[in-house]
Amino acid sequence: MLKPVDEKELGEAIAGVTGPLRIVGGGTRGVVCAGDVLSTAGMKGITLYDPGSLTLVARAGTPLAEIKAALASEGQRLPFEPMDHRGLLGSGGVPTIGGVVAANVSGPRRVQAGACRDSLIGVRFVDGRGEVLKSGGRVMKNVTGYDLVKLLAGSYGTLGVLTEVSFKVLPDVETAACVVLHGLDDRQAVAAMARALGSPFEVTGAAHEGGRTLLRIEGFANSVAYRAGRLRDLLGGFGEVEVLDDPAQVAAMWQDVRDVAPFHRREGDVWRISVKPTDAPDMVAGLGAEAVVYDWGGGLVWALMAKGTDLRARMGDVRGHAALVRGDGFARFHPEPAGLARISAGIKAQFDPRGILNAGVMSGGNTES
Amino acid sequence: MEMPKPDAAILAQKSQIVARLQAVLPDGAVISDVAEVKAYECDALSAYRCPPLCAVLPADTGEVSAVLKICHDMGVPVVPRGSGTSLAGGALPTADSVILGVARMNDVLEVDYDNRFIRVQSGRTNLSVTGAVEEDGFFYAPDPSSQLACAIAGNIAMNSGGAHCLKYGVTTNNLLGVTLVLMDGEVVEIGGAHLDASGLDLLGLICGSEGQLGVVTEATLKILPKPEGARPVLIGFDSNEVAGACVSDIIKAGVLPVAIEFMDRPCIEATEAFAHPGYPKCEALLIVEVEGSDAEIDFQLGRIMEIAAKHNPVELRESKSEEESAKIWLGRKSAFGAMGQINDYMCLDGTIPVSELPYVLRRIGELSQEYGLGVGNVFHAGDGNMHPLILYDANKPGDLELAERFGADVLRLCVEVGGCLTGEHGVGIEKRDLMVDQFTQADIEAQLRVKDVFDPKWLLNPAKVFPLGATKERRAG
């Protein structure tokens, strides 16, 4: 196992190896491939935290929990609410910030605050040639040169090994409430969520699962109370509306949505589907899923399928894509159209000409593509 | 700024190139008359001009593809152009290039309120995107100050920002998908109405690539419900340091204003003389705006004023009505015009960490003394995006060059304190040579290799973004 302590050592290590490498942060996200393990655990620590500039910079191996704690001490948070995959995958380990970025991990607030890649303002990384590279920096508006920051976010270690990541962070909120609708069918639920998300009341979470449709509001206490009331009025036509305002209860509910708790300890494959929200109910009807969770107003569908079911074949001609998050027998990522696949493969070949970094993990991987 | 010498072989082939382009485009869509192409000789960085070989104005993706295929075949460089409002020279042609203008592509293709997006052709102006949805209570968030004129194509090329980025982000955070035509004419769809793309984030890579990777012909944009209301407070201080500290304190207090604008004394005085907004006489002025219902606004402005009061402001003026809000914004919105009344100016847009504001403003003041050129600062303080306006006299020999050297020093200063050369205008030709101050050779090489994938012959907007020396061999291709 390689465990470099800084980017110089990492660069030398990558330049020196001859075989494939499997890059591991906390090992919680279920990314597997062949190769010697290259751990980022030796590169950790918050290198800069400037609350007055809403900026945090940390080395890739830093535990996510350490970052959350540092932010909480100043009343701030990561806007994109990264999910914890351990419950869903039954994995151990400690999530790292580098892993969050490499997999572009977001949560329910993505619908309002953007994904991990939207808060990410800088990366440092070592590519497959062993070159130490950077893009972006520590400021939240930066259009200097190509945005390799976005390219690296969600590249699953196939273009380079992240060494340092920078974020725009946001103030944490005083309180949160949840507006709940009961007994809606999928189509009604998506319509109700669309109505709420299209209102000026800044809904920061819109999910539907187990007969309940959940809408989260966050902010100052008086603001949350006001907005919850307005949403109650707005959604009255969909049936009885309940407002939950115990912050601990609300936090627990949304953690369950974030981590797809209804699928924990249940048998079957888990698929993550990204579609236009109003396309979701009809698509879901054709899946034959054992259970589904709608997040992002319907734009994100988690589906629990009988083992070995080819979900993609059941999606019909809906535009979007499905990733296999738990299970095997199918490619993890949705096949890309030929033009995009060629571009992705070209980029992979430029950053990692020997094809040694997390080979085959994405469709752009040039060993199993 | 140096531009590459035109290729004599291409110049000699002008009539064949024009004929082939005319064959695939409707009448009037190819402009080759020497007098008429002068309309495309520059963008808003008007100190630099060069008429192109010809200009084409295709009407849809198919026509763009046909144009690019011909130029690719014949080895002719192509410079994509939105509305020509770039302050960085992003749409500056060379004499051997074809300008590909998207001005005729301005249709709304689809509006979907349930899924909160709009799909438009990329020549549509920024403000008219909002115009298409505002009656139904929606808006498109990025709002560069050229929004009346600038095209979505240019916004995507430069990843444009605006005054409200602190809350809503920049173009890349509001872009869901594009139809992209590659230099060889191939059309690819990236993203769409769903939120996350599968595979590598090519959408994020395209946004801000300054028209060097492909030509965006259609865009799917996120639209947002309009807030119930918005109102600002104006706060005056007797020092830049204190104003800077106040910005940090507001941010730390958990209030997230939609905009925090900052003006220094030269700008305050110029706008007061020009537009008479009734600003206080002081060293630094903040305009902080929040959104929500009336009660929510009152509450947030109350918090902000509490924080400001601790910094002993010389003025604290809360807007209670639309009329008062308009008056507070009047000066800020006329700041560029007001500075233009004094002299010609060069507008930079380096970004710095907010905590470095006082130091950077002091250094800019010192540099102003050294160069003997006036400078006013008006900028988005919440996100550290500076806009120093350097005053010079275009008719005075050597003054432009002096202003450019001054500007380069300011941008190096931005990089030195942990910031960057450009926060929203783009590199273009203006900041091309300063890239080496922000990036290592290896960083730049990695970016060049990305362009190699999309445009192996280096024909799309080839003389921009990177120092000419670094791209010479590739451009000679």
CSV table of N, CA, C and O in Angstrom, one decimal, chain A residues 178 180 212 214 244 248-258:
chain,number,residue,atom,x,y,z
A,178,CYS,N,-40.5,21.1,8.8
A,178,CYS,CA,-40.9,20.2,7.7
A,178,CYS,C,-42.4,20.2,7.5
A,178,CYS,O,-43.1,20.0,8.5
A,180,VAL,N,-45.4,18.4,5.9
A,180,VAL,CA,-45.7,17.0,5.5
A,180,VAL,C,-47.1,16.8,4.9
A,180,VAL,O,-48.1,17.3,5.5
A,212,ARG,N,-45.4,9.6,2.4
A,212,ARG,CA,-45.3,10.9,3.0
A,212,ARG,C,-44.5,11.8,2.0
A,212,ARG,O,-43.5,11.4,1.4
A,214,LEU,N,-42.4,15.2,1.9
A,214,LEU,CA,-41.7,16.1,2.9
A,214,LEU,C,-41.1,17.3,2.2
A,214,LEU,O,-40.4,17.2,1.2
A,244,LEU,N,-44.2,20.1,11.0
A,244,LEU,CA,-43.3,19.6,12.1
A,244,LEU,C,-42.3,20.6,12.4
A,244,LEU,O,-41.6,21.0,11.4
A,248,ALA,N,-34.8,18.8,16.0
A,248,ALA,CA,-34.2,17.4,16.1
A,248,ALA,C,-34.9,16.4,15.3
A,248,ALA,O,-34.3,15.6,14.5
A,249,GLN,N,-36.2,16.4,15.4
A,249,GLN,CA,-37.0,15.5,14.6
A,249,GLN,C,-36.9,15.7,13.1
A,249,GLN,O,-36.7,14.8,12.3
A,250,VAL,N,-36.9,17.0,12.7
A,250,VAL,CA,-36.7,17.4,11.3
A,250,VAL,C,-35.3,16.9,10.8
A,250,VAL,O,-35.2,16.4,9.7
A,251,ALA,N,-34.3,17.2,11.6
A,251,ALA,CA,-33.0,16.8,11.2
A,251,ALA,C,-32.9,15.3,11.0
A,251,ALA,O,-32.3,14.8,10.0
A,252,ALA,N,-33.5,14.5,11.9
A,252,ALA,CA,-33.5,13.0,11.8
A,252,ALA,C,-34.2,12.6,10.5
A,252,ALA,O,-33.7,11.7,9.8
A,253,MET,N,-35.3,13.2,10.2
A,253,MET,CA,-36.1,12.8,9.0
A,253,MET,C,-35.3,13.0,7.7
A,253,MET,O,-35.2,12.2,6.8
A,254,TRP,N,-34.6,14.2,7.7
A,254,TRP,CA,-33.8,14.5,6.5
A,254,TRP,C,-32.5,13.7,6.4
A,254,TRP,O,-32.0,13.5,5.3
A,255,GLN,N,-32.0,13.3,7.5
A,255,GLN,CA,-30.8,12.4,7.5
A,255,GLN,C,-31.2,11.1,6.9
A,255,GLN,O,-30.5,10.5,6.1
A,256,ASP,N,-32.4,10.6,7.2
A,256,ASP,CA,-32.9,9.4,6.6
A,256,ASP,C,-33.1,9.5,5.1
A,256,ASP,O,-32.8,8.6,4.4
A,257,VAL,N,-33.6,10.6,4.7
A,257,VAL,CA,-33.8,10.8,3.2
A,257,VAL,C,-32.4,10.9,2.6
A,257,VAL,O,-32.1,10.2,1.6
A,258,ARG,N,-31.5,11.7,3.2
A,258,ARG,CA,-30.1,11.8,2.6
A,258,ARG,C,-29.4,10.5,2.5
A,258,ARG,O,-28.8,10.2,1.4
